[in-house]
Coordinates of C-alpha atoms and ligand atoms in Angstrom, one line a residue:
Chain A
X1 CA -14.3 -12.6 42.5
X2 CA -10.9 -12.4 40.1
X3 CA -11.8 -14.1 37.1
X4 CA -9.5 -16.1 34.9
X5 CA -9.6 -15.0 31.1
X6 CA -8.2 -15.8 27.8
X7 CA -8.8 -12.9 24.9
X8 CA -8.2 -12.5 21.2
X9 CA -6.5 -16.4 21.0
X10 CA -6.3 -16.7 17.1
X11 CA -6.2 -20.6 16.1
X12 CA -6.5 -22.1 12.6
X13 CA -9.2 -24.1 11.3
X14 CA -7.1 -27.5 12.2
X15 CA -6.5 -26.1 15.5
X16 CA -3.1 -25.0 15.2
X17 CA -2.3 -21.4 17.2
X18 CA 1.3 -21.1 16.1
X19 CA 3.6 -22.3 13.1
X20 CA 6.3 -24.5 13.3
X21 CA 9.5 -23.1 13.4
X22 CA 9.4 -20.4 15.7
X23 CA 12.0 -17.3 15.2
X24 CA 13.2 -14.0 16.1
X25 CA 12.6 -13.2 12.5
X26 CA 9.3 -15.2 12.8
X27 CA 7.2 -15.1 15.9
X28 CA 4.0 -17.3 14.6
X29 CA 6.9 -19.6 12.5
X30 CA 5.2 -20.7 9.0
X31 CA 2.0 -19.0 9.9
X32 CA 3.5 -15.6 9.5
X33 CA 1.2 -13.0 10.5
X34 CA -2.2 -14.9 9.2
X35 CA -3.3 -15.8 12.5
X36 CA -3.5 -12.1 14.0
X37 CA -4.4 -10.9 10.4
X38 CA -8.2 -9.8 11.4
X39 CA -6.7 -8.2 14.2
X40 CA -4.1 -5.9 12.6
X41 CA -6.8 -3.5 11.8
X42 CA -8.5 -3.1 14.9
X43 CA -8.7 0.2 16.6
X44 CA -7.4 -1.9 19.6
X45 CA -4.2 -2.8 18.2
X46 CA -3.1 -0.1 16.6
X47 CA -3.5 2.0 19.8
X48 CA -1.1 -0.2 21.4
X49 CA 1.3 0.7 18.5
X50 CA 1.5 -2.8 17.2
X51 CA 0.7 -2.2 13.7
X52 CA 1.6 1.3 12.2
X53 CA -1.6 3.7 12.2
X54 CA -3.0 3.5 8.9
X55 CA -6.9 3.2 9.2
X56 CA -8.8 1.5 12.0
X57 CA -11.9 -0.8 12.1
X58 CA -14.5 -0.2 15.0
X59 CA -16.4 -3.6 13.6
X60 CA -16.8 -6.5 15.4
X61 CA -13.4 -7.6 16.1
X62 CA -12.5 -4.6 17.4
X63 CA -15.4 -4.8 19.6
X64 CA -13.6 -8.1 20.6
X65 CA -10.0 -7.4 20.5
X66 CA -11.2 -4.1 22.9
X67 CA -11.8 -6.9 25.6
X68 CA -8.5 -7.9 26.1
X69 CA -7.3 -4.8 29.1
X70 CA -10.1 -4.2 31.2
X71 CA -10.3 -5.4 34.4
X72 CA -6.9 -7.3 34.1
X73 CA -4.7 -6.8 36.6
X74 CA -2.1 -9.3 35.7
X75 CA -1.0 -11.8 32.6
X76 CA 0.5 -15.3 32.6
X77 CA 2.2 -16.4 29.6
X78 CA 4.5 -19.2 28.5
X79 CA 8.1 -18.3 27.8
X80 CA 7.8 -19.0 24.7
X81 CA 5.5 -16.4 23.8
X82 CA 7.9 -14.4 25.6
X83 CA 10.4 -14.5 23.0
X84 CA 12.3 -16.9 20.4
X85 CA 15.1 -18.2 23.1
X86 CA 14.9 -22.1 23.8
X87 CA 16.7 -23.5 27.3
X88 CA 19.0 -21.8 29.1
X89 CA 18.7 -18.1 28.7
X90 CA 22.5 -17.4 26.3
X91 CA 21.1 -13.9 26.8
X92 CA 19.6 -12.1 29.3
X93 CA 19.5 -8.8 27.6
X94 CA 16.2 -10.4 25.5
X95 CA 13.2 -8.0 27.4
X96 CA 10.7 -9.5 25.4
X97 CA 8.8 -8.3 21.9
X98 CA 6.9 -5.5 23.2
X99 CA 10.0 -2.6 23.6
X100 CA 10.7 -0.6 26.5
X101 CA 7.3 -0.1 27.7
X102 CA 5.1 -3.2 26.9
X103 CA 1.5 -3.3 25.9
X104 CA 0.6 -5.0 29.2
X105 CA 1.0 -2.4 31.8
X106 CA 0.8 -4.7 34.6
X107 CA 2.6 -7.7 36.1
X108 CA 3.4 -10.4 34.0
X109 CA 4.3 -14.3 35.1
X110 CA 6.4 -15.8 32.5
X111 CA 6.2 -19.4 32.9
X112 CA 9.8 -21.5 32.5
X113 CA 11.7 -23.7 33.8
X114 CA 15.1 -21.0 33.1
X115 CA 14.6 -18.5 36.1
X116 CA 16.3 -15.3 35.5
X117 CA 15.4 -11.8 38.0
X118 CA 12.5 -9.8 37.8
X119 CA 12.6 -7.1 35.4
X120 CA 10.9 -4.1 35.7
X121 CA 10.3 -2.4 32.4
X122 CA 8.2 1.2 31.9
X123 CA 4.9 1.8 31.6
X124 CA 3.9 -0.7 34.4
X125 CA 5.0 -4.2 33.1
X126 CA 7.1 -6.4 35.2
X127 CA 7.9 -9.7 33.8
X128 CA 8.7 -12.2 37.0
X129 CA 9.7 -15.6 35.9
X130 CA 7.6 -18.3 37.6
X131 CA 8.5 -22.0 37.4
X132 CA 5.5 -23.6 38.7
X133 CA 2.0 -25.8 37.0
X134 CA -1.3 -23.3 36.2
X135 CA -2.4 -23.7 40.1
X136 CA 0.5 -22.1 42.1
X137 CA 1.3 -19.8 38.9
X138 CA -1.8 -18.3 39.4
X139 CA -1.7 -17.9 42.8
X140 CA 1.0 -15.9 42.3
X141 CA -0.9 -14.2 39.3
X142 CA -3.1 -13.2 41.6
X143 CA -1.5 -12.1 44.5
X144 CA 0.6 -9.5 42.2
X145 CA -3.3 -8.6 40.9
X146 CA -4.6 -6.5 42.8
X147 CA -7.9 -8.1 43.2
X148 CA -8.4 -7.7 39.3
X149 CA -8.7 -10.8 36.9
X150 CA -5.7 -12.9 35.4
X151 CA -5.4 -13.3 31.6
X152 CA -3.5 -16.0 30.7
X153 CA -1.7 -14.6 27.8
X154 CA -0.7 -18.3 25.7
X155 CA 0.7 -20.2 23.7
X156 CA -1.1 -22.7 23.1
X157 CA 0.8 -25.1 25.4
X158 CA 0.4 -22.7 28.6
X159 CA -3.7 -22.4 27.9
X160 CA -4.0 -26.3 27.4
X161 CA -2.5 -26.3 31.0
X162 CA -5.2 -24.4 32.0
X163 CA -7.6 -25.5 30.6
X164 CA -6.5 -29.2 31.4
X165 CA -6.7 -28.0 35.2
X166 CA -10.6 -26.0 34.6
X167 CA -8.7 -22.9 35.7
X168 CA -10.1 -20.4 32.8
X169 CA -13.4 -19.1 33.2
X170 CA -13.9 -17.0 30.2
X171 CA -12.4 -17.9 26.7
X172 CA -12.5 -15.9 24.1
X173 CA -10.7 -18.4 20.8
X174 CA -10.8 -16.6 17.4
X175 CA -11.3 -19.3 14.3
X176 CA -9.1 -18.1 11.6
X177 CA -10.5 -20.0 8.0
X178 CA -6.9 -21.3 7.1
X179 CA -5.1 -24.8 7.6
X180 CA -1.7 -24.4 8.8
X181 CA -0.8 -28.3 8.9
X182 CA 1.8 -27.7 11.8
X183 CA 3.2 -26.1 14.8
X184 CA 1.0 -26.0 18.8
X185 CA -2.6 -27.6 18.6
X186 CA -4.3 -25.7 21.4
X187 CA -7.1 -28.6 21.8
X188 CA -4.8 -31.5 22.3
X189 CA -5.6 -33.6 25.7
X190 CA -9.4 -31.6 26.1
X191 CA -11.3 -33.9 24.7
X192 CA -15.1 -33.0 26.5
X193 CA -14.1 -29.7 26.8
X194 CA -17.5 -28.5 25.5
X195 CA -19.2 -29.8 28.8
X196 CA -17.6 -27.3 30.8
X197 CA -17.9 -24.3 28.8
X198 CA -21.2 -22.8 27.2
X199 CA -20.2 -21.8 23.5
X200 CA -21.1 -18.8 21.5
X201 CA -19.9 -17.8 18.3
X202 CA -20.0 -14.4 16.4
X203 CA -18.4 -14.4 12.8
X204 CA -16.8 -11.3 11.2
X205 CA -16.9 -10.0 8.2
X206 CA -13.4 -10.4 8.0
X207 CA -14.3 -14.1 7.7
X208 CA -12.8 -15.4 11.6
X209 CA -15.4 -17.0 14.1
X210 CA -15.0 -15.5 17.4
X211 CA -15.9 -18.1 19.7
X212 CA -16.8 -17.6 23.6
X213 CA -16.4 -19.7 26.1
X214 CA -17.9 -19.5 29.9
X215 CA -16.9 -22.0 32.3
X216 CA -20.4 -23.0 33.8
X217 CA -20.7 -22.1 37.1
X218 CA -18.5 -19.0 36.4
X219 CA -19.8 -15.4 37.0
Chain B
X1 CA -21.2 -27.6 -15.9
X2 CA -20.9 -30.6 -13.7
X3 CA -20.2 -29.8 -9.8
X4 CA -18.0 -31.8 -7.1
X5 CA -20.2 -30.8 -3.6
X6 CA -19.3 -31.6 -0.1
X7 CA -22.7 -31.5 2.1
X8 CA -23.5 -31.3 6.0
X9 CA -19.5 -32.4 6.7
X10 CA -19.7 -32.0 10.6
X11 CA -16.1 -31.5 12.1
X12 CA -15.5 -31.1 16.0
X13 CA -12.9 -27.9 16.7
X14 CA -10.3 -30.0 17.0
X15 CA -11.0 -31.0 13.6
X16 CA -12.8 -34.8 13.7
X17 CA -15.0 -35.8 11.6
X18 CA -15.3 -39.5 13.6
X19 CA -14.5 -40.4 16.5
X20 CA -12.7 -43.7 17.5
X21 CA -13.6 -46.7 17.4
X22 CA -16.2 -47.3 14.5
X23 CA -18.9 -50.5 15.0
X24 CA -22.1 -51.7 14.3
X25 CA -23.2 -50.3 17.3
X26 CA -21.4 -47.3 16.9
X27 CA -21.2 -45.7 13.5
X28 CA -19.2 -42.6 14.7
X29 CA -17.7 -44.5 17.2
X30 CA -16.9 -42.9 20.7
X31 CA -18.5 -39.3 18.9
X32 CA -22.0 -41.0 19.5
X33 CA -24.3 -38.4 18.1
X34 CA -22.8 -35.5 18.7
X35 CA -21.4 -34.6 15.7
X36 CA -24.5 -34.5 13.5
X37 CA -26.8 -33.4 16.6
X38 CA -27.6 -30.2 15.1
X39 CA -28.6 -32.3 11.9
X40 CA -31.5 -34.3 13.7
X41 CA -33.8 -32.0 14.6
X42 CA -34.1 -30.6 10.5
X43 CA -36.7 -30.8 8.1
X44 CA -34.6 -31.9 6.1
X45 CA -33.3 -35.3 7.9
X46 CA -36.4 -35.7 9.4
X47 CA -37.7 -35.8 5.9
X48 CA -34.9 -38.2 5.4
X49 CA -37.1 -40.8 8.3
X50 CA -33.8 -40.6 9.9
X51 CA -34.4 -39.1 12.9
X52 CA -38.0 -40.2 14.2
X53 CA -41.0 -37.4 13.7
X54 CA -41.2 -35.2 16.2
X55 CA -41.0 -31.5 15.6
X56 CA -39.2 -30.7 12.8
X57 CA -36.5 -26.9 12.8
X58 CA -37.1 -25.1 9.4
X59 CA -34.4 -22.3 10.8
X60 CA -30.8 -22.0 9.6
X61 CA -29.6 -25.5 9.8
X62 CA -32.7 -27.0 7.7
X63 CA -31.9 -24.7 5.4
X64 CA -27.9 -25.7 4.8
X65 CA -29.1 -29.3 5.1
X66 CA -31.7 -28.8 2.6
X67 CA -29.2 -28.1 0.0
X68 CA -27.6 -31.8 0.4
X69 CA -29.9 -33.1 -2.4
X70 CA -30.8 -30.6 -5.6
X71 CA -28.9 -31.1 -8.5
X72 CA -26.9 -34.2 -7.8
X73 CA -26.7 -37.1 -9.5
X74 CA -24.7 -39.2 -7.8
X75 CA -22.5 -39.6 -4.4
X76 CA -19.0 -40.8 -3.8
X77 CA -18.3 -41.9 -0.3
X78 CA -15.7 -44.1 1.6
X79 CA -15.7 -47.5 2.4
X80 CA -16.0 -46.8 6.5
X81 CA -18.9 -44.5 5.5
X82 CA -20.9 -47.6 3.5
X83 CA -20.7 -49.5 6.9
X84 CA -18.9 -51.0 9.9
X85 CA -16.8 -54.0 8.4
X86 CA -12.9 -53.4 7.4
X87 CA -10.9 -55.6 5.1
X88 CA -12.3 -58.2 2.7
X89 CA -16.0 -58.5 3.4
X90 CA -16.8 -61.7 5.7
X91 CA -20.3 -60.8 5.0
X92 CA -21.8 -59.5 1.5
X93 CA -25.3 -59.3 3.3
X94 CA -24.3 -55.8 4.1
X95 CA -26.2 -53.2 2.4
X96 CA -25.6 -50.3 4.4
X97 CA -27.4 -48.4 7.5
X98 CA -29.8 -47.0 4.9
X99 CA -32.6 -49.9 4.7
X100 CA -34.0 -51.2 1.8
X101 CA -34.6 -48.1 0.2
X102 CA -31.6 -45.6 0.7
X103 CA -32.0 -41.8 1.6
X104 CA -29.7 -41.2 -2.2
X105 CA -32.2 -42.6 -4.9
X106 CA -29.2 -42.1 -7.3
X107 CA -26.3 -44.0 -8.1
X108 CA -23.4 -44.3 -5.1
X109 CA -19.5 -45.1 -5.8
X110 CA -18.7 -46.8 -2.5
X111 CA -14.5 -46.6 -2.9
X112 CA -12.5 -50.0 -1.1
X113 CA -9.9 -52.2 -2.2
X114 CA -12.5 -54.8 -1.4
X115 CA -14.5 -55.3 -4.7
X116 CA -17.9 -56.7 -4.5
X117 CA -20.7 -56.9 -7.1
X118 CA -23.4 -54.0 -7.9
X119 CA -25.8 -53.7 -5.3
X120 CA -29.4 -52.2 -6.7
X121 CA -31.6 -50.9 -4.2
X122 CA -34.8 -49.7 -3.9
X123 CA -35.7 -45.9 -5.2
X124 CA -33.2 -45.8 -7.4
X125 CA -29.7 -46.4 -4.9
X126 CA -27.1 -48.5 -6.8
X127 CA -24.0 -48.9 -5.0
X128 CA -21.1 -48.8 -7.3
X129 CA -18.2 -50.7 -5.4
X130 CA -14.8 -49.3 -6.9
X131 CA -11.2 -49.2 -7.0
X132 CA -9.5 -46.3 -7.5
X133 CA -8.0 -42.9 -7.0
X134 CA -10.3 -39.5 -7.1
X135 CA -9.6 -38.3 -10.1
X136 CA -10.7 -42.1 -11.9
X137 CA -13.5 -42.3 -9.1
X138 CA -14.9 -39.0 -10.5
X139 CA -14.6 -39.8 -13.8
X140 CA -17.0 -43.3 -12.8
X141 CA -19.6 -40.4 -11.0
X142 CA -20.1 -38.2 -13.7
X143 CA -20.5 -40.8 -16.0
X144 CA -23.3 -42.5 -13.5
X145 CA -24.3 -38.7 -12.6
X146 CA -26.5 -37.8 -15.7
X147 CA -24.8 -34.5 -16.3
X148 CA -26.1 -33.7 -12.6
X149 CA -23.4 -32.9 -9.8
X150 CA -21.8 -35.1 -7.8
X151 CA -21.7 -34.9 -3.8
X152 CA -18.6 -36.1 -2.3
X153 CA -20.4 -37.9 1.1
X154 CA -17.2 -38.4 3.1
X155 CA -16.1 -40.0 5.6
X156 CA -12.5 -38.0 6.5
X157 CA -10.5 -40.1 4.7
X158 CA -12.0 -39.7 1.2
X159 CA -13.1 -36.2 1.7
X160 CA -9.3 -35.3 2.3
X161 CA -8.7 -37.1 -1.3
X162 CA -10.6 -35.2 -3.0
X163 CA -9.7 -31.9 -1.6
X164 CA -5.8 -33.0 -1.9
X165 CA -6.6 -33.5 -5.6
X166 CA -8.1 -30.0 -5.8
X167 CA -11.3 -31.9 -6.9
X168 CA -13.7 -30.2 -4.7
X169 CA -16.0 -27.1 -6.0
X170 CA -18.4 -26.4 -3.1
X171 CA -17.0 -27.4 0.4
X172 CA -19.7 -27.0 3.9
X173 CA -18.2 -28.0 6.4
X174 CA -19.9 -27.4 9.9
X175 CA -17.8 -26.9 13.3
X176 CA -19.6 -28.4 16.3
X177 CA -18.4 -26.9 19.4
X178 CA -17.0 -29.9 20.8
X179 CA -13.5 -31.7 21.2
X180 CA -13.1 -34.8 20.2
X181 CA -9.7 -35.5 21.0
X182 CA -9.6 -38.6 19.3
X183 CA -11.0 -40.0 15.4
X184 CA -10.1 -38.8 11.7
X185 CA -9.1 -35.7 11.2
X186 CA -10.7 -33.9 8.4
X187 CA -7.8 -31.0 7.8
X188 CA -4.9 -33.6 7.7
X189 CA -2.3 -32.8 5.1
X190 CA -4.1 -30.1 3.8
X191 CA -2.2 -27.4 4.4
X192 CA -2.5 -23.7 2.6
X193 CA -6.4 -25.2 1.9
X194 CA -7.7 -21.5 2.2
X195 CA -5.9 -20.6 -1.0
X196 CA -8.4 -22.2 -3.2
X197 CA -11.0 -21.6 -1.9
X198 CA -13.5 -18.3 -1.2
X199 CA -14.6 -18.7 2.9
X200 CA -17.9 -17.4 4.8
X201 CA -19.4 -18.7 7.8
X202 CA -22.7 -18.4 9.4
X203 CA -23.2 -19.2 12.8
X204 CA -26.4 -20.9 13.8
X205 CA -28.3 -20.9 16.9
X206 CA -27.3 -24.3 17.7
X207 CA -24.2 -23.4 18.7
X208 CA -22.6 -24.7 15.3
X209 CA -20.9 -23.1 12.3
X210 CA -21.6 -23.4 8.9
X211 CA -18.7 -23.0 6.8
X212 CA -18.8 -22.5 3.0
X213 CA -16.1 -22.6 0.9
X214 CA -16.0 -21.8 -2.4
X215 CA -13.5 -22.8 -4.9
X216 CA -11.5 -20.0 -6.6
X217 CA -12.8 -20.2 -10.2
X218 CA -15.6 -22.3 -10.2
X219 CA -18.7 -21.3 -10.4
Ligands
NAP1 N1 -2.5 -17.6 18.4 C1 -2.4 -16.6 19.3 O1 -3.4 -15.9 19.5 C2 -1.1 -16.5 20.1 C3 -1.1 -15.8 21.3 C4 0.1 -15.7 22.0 C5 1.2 -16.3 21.4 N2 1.2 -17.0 20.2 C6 2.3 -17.6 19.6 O2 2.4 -18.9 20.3 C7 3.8 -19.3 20.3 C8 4.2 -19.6 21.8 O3 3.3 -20.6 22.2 P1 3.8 -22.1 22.6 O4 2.5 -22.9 22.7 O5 4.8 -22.5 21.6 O6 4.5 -21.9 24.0 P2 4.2 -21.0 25.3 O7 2.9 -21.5 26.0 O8 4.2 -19.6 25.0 O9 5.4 -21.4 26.2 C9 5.7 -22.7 26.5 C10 7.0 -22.8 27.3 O10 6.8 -22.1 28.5 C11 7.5 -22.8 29.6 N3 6.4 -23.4 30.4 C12 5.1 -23.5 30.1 N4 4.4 -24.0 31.1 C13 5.3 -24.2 32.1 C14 5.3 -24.7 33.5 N5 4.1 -25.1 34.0 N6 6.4 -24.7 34.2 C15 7.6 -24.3 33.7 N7 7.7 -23.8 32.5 C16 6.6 -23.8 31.7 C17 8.2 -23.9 28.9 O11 9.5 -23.4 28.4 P3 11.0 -23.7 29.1 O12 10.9 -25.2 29.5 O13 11.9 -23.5 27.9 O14 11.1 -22.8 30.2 C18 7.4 -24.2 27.7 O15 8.1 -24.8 26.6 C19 4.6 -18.1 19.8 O16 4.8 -18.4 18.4 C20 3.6 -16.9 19.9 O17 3.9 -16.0 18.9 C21 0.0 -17.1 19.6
NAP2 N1 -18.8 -36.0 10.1 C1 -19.7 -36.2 9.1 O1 -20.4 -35.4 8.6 C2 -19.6 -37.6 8.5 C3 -20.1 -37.8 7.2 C4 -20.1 -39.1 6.7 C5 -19.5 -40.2 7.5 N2 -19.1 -39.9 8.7 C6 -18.5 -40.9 9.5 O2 -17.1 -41.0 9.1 C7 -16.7 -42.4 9.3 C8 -16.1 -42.9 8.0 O3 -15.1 -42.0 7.6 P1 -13.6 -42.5 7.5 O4 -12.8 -41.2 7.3 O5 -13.3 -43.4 8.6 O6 -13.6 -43.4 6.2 P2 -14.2 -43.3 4.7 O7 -13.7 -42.1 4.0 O8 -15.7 -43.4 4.8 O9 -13.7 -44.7 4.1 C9 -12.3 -44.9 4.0 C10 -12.1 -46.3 3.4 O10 -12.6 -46.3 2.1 C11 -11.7 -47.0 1.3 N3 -11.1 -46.1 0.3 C12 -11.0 -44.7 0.5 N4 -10.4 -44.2 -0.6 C13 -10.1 -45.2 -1.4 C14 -9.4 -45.3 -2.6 N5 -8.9 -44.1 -3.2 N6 -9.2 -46.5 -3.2 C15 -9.7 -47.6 -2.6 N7 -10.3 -47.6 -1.4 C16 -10.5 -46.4 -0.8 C17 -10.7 -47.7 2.2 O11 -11.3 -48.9 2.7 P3 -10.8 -50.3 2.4 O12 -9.3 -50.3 2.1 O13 -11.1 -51.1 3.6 O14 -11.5 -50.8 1.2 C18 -10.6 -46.6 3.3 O15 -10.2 -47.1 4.5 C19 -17.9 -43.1 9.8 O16 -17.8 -43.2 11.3 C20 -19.1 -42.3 9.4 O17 -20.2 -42.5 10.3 C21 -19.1 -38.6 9.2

């Protein structure tokens, strides 16, 4: 059976997984880059060529980050994750953060509510723009899946759909020990969560909790 | 050198440290017990004749909640903490959910707008009942405090005082794997927190973690 997963979801210690103030200059707004900090490092993201190739760690968040690509055979994430532009699209040359050949490598649903075409980029990726709630989006997820499992990719306000609707069998939320004070609360509106999930956690060394999730009753 | 310590705080992922609707029948109000679930089954509390006598943990949680009373000599807590009424007091038979002879056995500063005389208790509790801002409140502890530390006791909204004030040494803080949704918020307002302070966390079999932060610079 596809499986519906969420990896490597960084939020703060007040529950925030973005800043405020989202930019082309500033992806996470305020936060910055001290959210996906404990990642940087990881063998996992510097092979996708994220973050220049100084040394890698093999520790435990690699062993975690390393979760993220196997068995996925598609993504769904929110359009703003996709990139900084708000409403209608003023430019449809934007092709997303990732360059010409993205780090996904298979189909991507970005949802919106601004359709624009299909585009096919190298290396795999095709983003297809999908306005539709977390049931028919993953539908469609997973009929451009191959039989393979669906990430769903964030922000914060695409997982809370989600997990509002008990789609998401496995999630994987990193606890990052800072207070951001502002910007997407991932938890708002799941209050009792915990009784559909049993809850693991692992710390690092680098000081984040990694926290698992499995939907009872999932495999 | 006298010590401000934070104790056994228990804060849901989403960041409560109450839930809604406080009452006599209810202390953490819709949070029932869940927050301080992993507490219960201690040594420690048990100890305490909080928690009835059945068989008692002595693993990782007894020994964080162990560390609640050496070396303090007195305890600052809020108003909602000392019990269920709000504004002036329609009743001054209140003396707490503690009994007749209080779990402290030192002197407590109970902060409220709502003065009321000293109230002595038995094994050596004194509730203090004062008006005023940390910074005076902690200057009323030590004095009470015998050179000993003193334990901020919470709830939310005085713990964030004393934390906004930069007052606050040690800080432990456990996460219970559960959404609130709804209550005071521990983190509120306290943006860039991780700053001050030194962070490590140590998951526990219950399924909580135990967060310890340490204030740059103290000892
Ligand atoms: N912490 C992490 O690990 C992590 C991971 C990924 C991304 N991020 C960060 O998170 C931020 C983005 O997250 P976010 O929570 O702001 O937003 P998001 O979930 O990426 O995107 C939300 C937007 O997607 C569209 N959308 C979502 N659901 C829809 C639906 N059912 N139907 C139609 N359109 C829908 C809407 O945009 P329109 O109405 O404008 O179309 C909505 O405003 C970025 O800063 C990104 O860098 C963090
Ligand atoms: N999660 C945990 O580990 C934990 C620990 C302890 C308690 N609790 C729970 O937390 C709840 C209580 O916490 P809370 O955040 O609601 O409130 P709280 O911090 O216990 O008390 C707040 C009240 O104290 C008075 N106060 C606070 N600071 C003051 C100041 N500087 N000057 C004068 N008065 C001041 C005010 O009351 P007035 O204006 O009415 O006087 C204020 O509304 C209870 O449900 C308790 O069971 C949880």
């Amino acid at each position: 059976m596809s499986l519906v997963r969420v990896h490597n979801f960084s939020v703060s210690l007040d529950g925030f997984a973005t800043g405020e103030g989202q930019r082309l200059d500033a992806p996470f707004g305020h936060a910055g880059s001290r959210l996906m900090q404990w990642a940087i490092g990881t063998r996992t993201f510097r092979a996708m060529g994220l973050h220049g190739d100084s040394e890698a760690s093999f520790g435990v968040d690699d062993a975690f980050a390393g979760a993220w690509g196997p068995g996925i055979g598609a993504e769904i994430m929110g359009r703003n994750k996709f990139g900084p532009q708000r409403g209608p699209w003023e430019n449809e040359e934007w092709k997303g953060w990732w360059g010409e050949n993205p780090v996904f490598h298979t189909p991507v649903v970005v949802l919106t509510h601004h359709l624009r075409p299909a585009l096919e980029m190298d290396g795999g990726t095709t983003f297809h723009f999908v306005d539709a709630g977390p049931a028919v989006a993953l539908e469609q997820a997973r009929a451009l899946a191959g039989g393979l499992d669906v990430r769903i990719g964030g922000g914060a306000i695409t997982i809370r759909q989600f997990l509002a609707a008990d789609l998401i069998d496995h999630l994987h939320v990193v606890v990052v020990p800072i207070i951001l004070g502002r910007g997407e609360r991932l938890w708002e509106g799941l209050e009792g969560l915990e009784e559909r999930f049993d809850i693991e956690a692992t710390p690092s060394p680098s000081g984040v909790v990694h926290l698992v999730g499995t939907r009872r009753g999932a495999r």
